[in-house]
Tab-separated table of C-alpha atoms in Angstrom:
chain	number	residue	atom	x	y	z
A	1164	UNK	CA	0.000	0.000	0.000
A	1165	UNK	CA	1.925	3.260	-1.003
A	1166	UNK	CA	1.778	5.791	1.685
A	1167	UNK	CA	-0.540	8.595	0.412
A	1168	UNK	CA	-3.252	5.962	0.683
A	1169	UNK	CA	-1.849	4.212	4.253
A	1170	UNK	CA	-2.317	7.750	5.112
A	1171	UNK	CA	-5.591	8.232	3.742
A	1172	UNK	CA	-6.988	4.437	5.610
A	1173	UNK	CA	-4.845	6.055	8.642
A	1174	UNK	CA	-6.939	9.114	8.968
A	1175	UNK	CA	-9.727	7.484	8.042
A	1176	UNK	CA	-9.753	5.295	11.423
A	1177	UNK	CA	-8.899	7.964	13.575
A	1178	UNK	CA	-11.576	10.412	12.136
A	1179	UNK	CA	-14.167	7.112	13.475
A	1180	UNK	CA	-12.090	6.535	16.283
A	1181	UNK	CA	-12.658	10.473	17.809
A	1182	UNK	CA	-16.395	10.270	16.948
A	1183	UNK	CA	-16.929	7.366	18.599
A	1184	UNK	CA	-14.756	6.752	21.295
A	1185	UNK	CA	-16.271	8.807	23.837
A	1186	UNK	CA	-14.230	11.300	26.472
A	1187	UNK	CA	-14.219	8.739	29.580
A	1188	UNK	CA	-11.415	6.554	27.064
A	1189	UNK	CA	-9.632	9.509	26.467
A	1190	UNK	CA	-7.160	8.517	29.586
A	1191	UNK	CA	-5.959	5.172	28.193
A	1192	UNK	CA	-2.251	5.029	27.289
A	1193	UNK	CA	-0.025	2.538	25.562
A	1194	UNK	CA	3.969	1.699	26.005
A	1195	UNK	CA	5.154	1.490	22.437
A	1196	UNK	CA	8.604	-0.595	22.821
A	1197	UNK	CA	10.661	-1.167	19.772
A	1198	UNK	CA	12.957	-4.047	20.624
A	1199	UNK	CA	12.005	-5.980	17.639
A	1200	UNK	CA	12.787	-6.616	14.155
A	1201	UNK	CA	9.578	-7.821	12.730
A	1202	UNK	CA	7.569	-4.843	13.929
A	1203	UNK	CA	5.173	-3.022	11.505
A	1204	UNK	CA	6.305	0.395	10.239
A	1205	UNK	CA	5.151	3.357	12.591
A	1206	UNK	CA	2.403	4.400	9.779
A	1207	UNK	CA	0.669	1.506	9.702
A	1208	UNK	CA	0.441	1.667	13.714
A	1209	UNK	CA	-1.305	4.402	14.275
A	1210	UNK	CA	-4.964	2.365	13.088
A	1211	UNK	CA	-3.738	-0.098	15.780
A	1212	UNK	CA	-3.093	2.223	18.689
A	1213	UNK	CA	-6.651	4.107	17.779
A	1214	UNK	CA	-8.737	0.771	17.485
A	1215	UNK	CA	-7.867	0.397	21.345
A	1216	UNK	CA	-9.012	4.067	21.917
A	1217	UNK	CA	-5.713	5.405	23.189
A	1218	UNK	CA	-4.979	8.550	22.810
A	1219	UNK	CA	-1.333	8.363	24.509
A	1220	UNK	CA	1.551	6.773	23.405
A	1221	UNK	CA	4.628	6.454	25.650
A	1222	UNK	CA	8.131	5.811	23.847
A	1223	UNK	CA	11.284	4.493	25.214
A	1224	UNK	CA	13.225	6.987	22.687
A	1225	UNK	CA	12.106	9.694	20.710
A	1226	UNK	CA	11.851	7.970	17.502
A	1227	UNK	CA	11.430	10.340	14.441
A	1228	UNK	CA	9.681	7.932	12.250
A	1229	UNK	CA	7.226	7.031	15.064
A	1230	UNK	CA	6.557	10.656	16.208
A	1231	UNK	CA	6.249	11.743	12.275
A	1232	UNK	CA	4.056	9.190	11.357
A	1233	UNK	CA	1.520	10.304	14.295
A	1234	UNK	CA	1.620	14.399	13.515
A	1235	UNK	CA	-1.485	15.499	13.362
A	1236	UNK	CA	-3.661	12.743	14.790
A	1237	UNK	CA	-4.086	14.819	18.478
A	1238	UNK	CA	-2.559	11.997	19.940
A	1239	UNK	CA	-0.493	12.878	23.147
A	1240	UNK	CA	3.439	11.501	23.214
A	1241	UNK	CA	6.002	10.774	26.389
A	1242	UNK	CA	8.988	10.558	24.895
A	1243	UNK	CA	12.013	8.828	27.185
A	1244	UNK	CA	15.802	9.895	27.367
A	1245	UNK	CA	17.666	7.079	27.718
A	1246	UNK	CA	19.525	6.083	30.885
A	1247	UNK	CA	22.677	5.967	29.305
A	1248	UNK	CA	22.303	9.655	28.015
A	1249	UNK	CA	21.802	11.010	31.664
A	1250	UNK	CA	25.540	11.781	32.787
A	1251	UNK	CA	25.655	14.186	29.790
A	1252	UNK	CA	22.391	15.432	30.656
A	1253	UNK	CA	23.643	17.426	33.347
A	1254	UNK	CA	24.602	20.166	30.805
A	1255	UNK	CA	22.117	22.323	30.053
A	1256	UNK	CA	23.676	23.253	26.848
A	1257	UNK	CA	23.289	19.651	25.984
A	1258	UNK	CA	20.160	18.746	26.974
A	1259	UNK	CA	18.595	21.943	25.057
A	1260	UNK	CA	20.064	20.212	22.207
A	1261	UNK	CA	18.864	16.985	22.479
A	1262	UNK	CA	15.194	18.529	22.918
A	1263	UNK	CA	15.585	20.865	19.414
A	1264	UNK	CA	16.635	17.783	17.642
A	1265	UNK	CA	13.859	15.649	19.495
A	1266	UNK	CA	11.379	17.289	20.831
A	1267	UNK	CA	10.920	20.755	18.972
A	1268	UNK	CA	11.643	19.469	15.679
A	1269	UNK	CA	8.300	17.563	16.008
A	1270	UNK	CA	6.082	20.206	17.316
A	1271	UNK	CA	3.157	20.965	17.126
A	1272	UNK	CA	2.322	18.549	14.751
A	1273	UNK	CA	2.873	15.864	16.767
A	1274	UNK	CA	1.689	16.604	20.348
A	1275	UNK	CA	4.643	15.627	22.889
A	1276	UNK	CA	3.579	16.848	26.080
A	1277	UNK	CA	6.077	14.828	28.446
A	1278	UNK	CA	10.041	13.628	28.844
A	1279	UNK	CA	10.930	10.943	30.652
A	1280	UNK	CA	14.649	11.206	32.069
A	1281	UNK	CA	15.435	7.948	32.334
A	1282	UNK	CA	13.519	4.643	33.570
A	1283	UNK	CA	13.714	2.899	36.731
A	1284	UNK	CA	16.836	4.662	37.327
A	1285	UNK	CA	16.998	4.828	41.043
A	1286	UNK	CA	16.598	1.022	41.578
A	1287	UNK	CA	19.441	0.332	38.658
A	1288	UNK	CA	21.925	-0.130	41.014
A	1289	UNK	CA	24.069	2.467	39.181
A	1290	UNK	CA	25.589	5.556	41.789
A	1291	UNK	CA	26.826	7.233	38.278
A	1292	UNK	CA	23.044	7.351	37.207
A	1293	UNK	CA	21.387	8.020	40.297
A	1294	UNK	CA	23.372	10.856	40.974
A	1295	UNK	CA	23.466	12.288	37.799
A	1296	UNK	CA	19.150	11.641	37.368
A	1297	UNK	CA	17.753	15.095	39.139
A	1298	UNK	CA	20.153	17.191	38.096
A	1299	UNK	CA	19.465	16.044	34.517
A	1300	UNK	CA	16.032	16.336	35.104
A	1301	UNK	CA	16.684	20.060	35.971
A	1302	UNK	CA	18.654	21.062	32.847
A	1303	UNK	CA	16.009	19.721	30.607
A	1304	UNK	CA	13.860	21.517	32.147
A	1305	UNK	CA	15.806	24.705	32.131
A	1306	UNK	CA	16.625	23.940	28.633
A	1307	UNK	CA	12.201	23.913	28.148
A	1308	UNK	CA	11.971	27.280	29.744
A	1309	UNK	CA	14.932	28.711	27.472
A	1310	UNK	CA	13.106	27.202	24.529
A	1311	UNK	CA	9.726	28.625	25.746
A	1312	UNK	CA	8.238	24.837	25.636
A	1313	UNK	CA	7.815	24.500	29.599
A	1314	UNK	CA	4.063	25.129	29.538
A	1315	UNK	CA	3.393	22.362	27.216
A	1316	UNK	CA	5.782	20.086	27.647
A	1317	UNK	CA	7.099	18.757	31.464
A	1318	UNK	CA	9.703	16.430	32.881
A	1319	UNK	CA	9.628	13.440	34.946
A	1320	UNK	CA	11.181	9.967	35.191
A	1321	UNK	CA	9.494	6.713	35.830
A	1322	UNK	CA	10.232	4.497	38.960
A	1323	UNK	CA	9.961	0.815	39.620
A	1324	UNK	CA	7.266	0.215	42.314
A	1325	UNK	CA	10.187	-1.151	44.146
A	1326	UNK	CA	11.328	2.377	44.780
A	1327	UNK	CA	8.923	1.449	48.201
A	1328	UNK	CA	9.796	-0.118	50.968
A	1329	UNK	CA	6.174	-1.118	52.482
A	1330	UNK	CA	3.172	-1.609	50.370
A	1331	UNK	CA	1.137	-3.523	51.916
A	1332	UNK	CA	-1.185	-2.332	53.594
A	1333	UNK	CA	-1.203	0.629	50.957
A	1334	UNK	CA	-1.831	3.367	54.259
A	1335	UNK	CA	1.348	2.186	55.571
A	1336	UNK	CA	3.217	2.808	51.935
A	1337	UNK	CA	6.255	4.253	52.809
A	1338	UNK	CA	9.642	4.451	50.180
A	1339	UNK	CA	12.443	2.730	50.446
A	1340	UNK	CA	14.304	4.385	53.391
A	1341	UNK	CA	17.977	4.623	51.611
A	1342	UNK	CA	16.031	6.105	48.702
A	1343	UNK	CA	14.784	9.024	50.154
A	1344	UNK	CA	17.193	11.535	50.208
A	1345	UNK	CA	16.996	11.026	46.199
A	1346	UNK	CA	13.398	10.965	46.092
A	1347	UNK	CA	12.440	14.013	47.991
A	1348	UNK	CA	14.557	16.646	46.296
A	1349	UNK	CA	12.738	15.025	43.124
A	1350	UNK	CA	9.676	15.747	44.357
A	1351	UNK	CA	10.159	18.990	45.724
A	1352	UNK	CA	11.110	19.122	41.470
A	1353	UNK	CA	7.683	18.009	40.597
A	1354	UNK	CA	5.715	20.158	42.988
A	1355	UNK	CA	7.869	22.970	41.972
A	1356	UNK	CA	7.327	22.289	38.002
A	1357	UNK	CA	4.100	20.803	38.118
A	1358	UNK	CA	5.014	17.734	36.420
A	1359	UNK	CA	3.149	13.604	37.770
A	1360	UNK	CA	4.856	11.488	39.457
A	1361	UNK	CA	5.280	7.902	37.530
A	1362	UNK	CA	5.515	4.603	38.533
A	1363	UNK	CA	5.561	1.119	36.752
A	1364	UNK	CA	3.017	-1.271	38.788
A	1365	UNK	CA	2.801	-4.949	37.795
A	1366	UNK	CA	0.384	-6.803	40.124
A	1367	UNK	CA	1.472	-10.227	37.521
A	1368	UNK	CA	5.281	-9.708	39.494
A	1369	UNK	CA	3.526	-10.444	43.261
A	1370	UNK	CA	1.225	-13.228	41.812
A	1371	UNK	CA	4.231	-14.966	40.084
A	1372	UNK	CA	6.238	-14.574	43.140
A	1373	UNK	CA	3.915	-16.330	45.665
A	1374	UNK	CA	1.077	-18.076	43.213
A	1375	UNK	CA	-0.159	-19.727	46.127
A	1376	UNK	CA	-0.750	-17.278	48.758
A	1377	UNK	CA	-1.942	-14.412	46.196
A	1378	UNK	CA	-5.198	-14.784	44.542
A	1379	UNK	CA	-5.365	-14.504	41.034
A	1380	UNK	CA	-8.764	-13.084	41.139
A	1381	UNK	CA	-7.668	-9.714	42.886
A	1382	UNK	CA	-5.208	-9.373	40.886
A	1383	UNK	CA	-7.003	-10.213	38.218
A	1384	UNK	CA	-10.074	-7.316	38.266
A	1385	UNK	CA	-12.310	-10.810	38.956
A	1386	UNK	CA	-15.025	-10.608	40.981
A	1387	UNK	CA	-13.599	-11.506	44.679
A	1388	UNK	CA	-14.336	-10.600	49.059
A	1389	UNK	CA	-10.891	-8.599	48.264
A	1390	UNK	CA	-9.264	-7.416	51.223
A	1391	UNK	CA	-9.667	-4.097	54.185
A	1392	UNK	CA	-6.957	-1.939	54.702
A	1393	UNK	CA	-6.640	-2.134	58.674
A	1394	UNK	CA	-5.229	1.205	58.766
A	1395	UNK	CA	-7.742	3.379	56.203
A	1396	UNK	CA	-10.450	0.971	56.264
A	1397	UNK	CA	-11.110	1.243	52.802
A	1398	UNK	CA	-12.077	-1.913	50.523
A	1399	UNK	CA	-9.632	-2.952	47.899
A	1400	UNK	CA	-10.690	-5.776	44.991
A	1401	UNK	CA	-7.933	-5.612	43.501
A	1402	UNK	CA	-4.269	-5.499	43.897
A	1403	UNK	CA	-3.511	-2.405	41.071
A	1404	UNK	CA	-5.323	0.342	43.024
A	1405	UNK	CA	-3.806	-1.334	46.294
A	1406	UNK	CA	-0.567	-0.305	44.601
A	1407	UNK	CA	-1.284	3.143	43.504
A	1408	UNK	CA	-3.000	3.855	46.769
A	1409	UNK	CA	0.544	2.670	48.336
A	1410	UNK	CA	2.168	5.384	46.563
A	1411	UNK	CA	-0.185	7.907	47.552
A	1412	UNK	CA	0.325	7.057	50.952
A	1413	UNK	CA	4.417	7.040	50.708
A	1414	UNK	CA	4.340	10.796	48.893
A	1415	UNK	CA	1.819	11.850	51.588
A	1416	UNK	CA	4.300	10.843	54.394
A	1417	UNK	CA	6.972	12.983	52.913
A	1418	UNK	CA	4.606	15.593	52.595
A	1419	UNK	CA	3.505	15.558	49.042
A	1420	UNK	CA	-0.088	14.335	49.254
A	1421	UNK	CA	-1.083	16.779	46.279
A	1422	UNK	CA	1.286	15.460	43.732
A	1423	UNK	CA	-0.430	13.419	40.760
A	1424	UNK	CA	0.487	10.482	39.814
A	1425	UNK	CA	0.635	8.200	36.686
A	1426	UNK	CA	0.975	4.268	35.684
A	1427	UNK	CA	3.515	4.596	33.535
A	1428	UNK	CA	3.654	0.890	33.091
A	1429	UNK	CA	1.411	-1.794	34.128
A	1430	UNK	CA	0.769	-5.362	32.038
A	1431	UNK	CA	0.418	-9.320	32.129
A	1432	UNK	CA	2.106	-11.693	29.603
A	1433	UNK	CA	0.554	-13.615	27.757
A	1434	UNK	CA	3.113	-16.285	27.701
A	1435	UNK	CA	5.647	-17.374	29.799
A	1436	UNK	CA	8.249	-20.047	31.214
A	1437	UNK	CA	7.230	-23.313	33.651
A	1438	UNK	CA	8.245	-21.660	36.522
A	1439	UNK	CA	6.284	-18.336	35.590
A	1440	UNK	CA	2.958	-18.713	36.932
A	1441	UNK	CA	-0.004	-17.100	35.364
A	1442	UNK	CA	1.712	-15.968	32.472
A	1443	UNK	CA	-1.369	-17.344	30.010
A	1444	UNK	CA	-3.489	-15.641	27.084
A	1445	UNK	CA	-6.687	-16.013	29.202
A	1446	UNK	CA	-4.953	-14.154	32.277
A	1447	UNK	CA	-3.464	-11.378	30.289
A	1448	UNK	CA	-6.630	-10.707	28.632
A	1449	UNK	CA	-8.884	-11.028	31.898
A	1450	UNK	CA	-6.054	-8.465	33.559
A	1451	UNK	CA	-5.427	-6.114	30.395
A	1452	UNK	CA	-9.428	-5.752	29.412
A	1453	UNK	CA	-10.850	-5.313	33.318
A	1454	UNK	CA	-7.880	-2.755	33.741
A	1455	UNK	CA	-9.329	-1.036	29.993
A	1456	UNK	CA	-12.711	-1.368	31.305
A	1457	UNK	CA	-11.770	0.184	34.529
A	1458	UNK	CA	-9.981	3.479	32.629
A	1459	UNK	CA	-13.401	3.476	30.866
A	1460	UNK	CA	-15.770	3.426	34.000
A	1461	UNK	CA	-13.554	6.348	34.961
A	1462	UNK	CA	-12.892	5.066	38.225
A	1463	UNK	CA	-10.431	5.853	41.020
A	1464	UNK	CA	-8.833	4.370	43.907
A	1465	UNK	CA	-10.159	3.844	47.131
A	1466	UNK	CA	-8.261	6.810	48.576
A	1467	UNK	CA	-8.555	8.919	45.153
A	1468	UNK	CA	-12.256	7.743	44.149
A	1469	UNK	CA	-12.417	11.747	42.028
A	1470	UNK	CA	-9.474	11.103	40.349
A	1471	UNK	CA	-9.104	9.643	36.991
A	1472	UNK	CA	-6.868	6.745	36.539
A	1473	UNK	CA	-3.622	7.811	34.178
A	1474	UNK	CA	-2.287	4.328	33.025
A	1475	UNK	CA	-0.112	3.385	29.793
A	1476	UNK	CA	-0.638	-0.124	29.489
A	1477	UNK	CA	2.239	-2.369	28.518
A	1478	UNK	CA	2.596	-3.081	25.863
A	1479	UNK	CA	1.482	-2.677	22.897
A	1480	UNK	CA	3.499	-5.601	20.557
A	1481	UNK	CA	5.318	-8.619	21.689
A	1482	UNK	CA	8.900	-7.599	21.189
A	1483	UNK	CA	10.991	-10.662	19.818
A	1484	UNK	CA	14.374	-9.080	21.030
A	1485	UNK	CA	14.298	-8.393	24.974
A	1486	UNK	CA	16.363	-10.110	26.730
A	1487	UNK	CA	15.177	-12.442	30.166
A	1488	UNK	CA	12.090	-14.990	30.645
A	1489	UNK	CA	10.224	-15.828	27.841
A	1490	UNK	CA	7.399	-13.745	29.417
A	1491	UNK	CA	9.642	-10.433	28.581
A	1492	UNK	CA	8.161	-10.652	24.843
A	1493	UNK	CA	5.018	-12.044	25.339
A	1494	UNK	CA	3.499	-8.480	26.789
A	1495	UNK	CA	1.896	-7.167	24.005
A	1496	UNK	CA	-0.980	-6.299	23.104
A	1497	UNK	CA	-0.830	-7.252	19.617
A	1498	UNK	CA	1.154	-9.415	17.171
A	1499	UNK	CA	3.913	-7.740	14.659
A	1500	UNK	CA	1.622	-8.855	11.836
A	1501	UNK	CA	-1.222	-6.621	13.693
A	1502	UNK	CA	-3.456	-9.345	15.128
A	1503	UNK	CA	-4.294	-9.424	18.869
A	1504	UNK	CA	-2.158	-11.571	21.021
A	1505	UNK	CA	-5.407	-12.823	22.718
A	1506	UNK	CA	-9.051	-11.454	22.343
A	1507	UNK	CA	-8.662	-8.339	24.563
A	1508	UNK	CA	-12.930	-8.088	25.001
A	1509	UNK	CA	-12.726	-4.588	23.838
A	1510	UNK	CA	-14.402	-4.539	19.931
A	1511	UNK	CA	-13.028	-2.429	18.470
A	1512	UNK	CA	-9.414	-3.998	18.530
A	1513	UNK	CA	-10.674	-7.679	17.697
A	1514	UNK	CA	-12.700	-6.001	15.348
A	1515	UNK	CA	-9.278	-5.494	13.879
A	1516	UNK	CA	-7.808	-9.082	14.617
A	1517	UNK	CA	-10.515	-10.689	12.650
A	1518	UNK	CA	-10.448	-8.395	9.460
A	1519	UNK	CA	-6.761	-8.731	8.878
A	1520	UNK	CA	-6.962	-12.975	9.796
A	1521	UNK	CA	-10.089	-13.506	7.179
A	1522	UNK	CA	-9.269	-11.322	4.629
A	1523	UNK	CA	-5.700	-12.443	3.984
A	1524	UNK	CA	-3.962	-10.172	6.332
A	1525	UNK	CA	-3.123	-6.370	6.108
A	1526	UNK	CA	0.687	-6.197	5.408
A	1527	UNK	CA	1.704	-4.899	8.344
A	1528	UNK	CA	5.442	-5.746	8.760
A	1529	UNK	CA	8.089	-4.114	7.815
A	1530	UNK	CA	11.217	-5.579	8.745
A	1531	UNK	CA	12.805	-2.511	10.063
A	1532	UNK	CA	15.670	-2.364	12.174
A	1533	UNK	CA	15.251	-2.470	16.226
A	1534	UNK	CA	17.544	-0.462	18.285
A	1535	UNK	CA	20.523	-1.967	19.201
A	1536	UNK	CA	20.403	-3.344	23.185
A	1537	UNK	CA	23.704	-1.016	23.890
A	1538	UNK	CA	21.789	1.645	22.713
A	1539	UNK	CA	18.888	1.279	24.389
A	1540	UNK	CA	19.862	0.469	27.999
A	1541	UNK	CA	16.532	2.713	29.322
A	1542	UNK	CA	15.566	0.036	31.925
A	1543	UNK	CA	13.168	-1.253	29.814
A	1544	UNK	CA	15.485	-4.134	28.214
A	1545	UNK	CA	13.977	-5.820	31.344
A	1546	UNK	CA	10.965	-5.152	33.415
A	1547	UNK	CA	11.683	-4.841	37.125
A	1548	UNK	CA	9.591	-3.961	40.236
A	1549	UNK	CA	8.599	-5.680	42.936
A	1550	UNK	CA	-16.385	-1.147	30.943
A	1551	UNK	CA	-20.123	-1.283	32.296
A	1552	UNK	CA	-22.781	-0.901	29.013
A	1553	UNK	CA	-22.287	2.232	28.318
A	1554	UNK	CA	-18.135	2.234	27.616
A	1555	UNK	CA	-19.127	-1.412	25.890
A	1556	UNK	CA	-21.361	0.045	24.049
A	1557	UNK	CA	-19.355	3.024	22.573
A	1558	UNK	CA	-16.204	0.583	21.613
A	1559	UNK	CA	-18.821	-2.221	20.000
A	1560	UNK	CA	-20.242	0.973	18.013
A	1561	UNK	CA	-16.778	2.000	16.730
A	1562	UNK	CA	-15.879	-1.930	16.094
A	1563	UNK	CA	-18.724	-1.696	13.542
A	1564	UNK	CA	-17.009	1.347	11.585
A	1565	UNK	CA	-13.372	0.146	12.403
A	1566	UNK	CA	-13.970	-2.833	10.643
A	1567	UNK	CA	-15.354	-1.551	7.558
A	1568	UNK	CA	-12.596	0.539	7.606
A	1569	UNK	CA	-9.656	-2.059	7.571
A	1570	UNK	CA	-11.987	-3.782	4.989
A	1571	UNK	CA	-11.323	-0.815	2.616
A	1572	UNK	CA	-7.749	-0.931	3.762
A	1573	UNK	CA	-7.450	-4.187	2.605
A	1574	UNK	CA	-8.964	-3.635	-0.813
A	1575	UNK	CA	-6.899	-0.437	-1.314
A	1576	UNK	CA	-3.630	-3.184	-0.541
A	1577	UNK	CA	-4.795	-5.608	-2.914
A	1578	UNK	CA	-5.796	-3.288	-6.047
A	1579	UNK	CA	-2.823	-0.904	-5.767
């Protein structure tokens, strides 16, 4: 398909896509990792990431040909500086540079409204890095505010959730004692710039650990008694918000109640080794579509029942090249050839699935090069870390029209 026409079945999804999905999806986010070298080309993603109704994409780089191929489709980008980069960081003169080339080179076509410095940096077990991550953070920043970018784009990094110390019971969340004199200055940063606080949360990592003590239900989203937090009293069931609530409670007790946070990561494979429990198709889709559902329902936490959930889901392909357990590339959402791993339950992205496996398959692989692993070394090589009828409704309805539209995509493939 040549690309004036991918473009054309491209815009033509994501014109459905904003008329139908309705605000309360407008929160969902996806992790787009690249350690692959089967995955589609970035143009022929974009239908993909809009039949799940995201509308934010989190990268683990700052790709050109991914951010290109999304200018002008509204949808909201975290771009990630790699942990490698962050020694250099520290100059301002440098990290102004690396945001002209990066991030200002794309705007505003392409909406990037976030940099990551770094992932999981302070449990890397790297002094060089965790010294050199806040004042990196503040020289991008500074290098924003010299640009004139720092009202529309802010800085952050993402932390592994075993940046904590205690979380469980989530009131008595506390971080990691020798971690706070790094933490707090950081968040004196984000209450200062106004910026979330992020956190990768995988409920699969506890359930894995300890398959027979930890139900799979609550960490699941399955109906279950759950449990009562003896502390707050409140009713958790299921193990996610029990998380984020944990969090809440360790910024709160260094004075930093106020500060938002975000998911930046949260998943379940879909595969795994024999001594990786729960790692199945039916589990990841049970966890993955009751999380969706959840971001649909708009619902909060026990202790933040107001506030919106912000979660990027992880991830959005399997990614052939990662290193580890077999269950490292068995996260995604979706297949390179752009068929669902497993039947998420949400229509509008199985909608997709059975178009391209009936019809002969929409060509979506490319063959492009992955990053090398040197190059990449953001922390995300590895993980770490310790919809009611009316959202069903509004995803079945853009199914309908989602469908017909990879139908003409696959007709505009096979004549031309």
């Amino acid at each position: 398909m040549g690309f004036s026409r991918l473009n054309r079945y491209a815009s033509l999804l994501l014109s459905i896509s904003g008329l139908l999905f309705p605000a309360m999806v407008g929160s969902i986010g996806i992790n787009y990792g690249q350690i692959a070298n089967n995955l589609p080309p970035p143009e022929n993603v974009v239908p993909l990431v809009m039949s799940i109704g995201a509308t934010k994409v989190k990268l683990y780089d700052a790709n050109p040909q991914v951010l290109r191929a999304f200018a002008g489709t509204g949808v909201e980008f975290i771009v990630t500086i790699p942990n490698e980069k962050l020694p250099k960081m520290r100059d301002p003169s440098i990290a102004q540079d690396w945001i002209k080339s990066n991030v200002q080179t794309h705007l505003p076509a392409t909406k990037i409204t976030c940099i990551t410095v770094g992932n999981e940096i302070l449990t890397y077990n790297d002094t060089t890095l965790t010294s050199s991550l806040l004042p990196a953070m503040q020289s991008v920043h500074t290098a924003l505010v010299n640009l004139g970018l720092d009202k529309q784009v802010s800085v952050t990094t993402a932390h592994s959730l075993a940046v904590l110390e205690t979380s469980y019971p989530p009131s008595a969340g506390a971080f990691r004692r020798d971690l706070v004199g790094y933490i707090t200055p950081i968040l004196n940063f984000h209450a200062k710039t106004g910026s979330p606080f992020l956190i990768n949360a995988y409920p699969y990592f506890a359930y894995k650990g300890n398959p027979k003590q930890v139900s799979l239900d609550f960490v699941l989203f399955q109906p279950n008694q759950g449990v009562v937090d003896p502390g707050s009293n409140l009713h958790y069931d299921n193990m996610l918000f029990a998380q984020i609530d944990a969090v809440y409670y360790a910024l709160s007790s260094l004075g930093y109640k106020k500060l938002p946070v975000q998911i930046s990561e949260t998943g379940w494979p879909s595969k795994g080794d024999e001594d990786e429990a729960g790692a199945t198709p039916e589990n990841a889709k049970k966890y993955n579509g009751n999380l969706i559902k959840a971001i649909c329902e708009r619902k909060g936490t026990p202790m933040r029942p107001s506030t919106d959930l912000n979660i990027y889901v992880f991830a959005l392909f399997n990614e052939n090249m990662k290193p580890g357990p077999t269950s490292e590339r068995n996260y995604g959402l979706f297949k390179p050839d752009g068929t669902p791993a497993y039947a998420l339950g949400i229509s509008g992205a199985d909608a997709v699935s059975n178009t391209s496996s009936s019809s002969g398959g929409v060509n979506f692989t490319s063959g492009t090069t992955p990053p090398s692993l040197e190059s990449s070394s953001t922390g995300y090589l590895s993980i770490s870390g310790a919809a009611k009828a009316k959202c069903g409704l509004a995803i079945g309805q853009a199914a309908l029209l989602l469908l017909s539209a990879v139908h003409m995509g696959v007709w505009l493939n096979a004549r031309y």
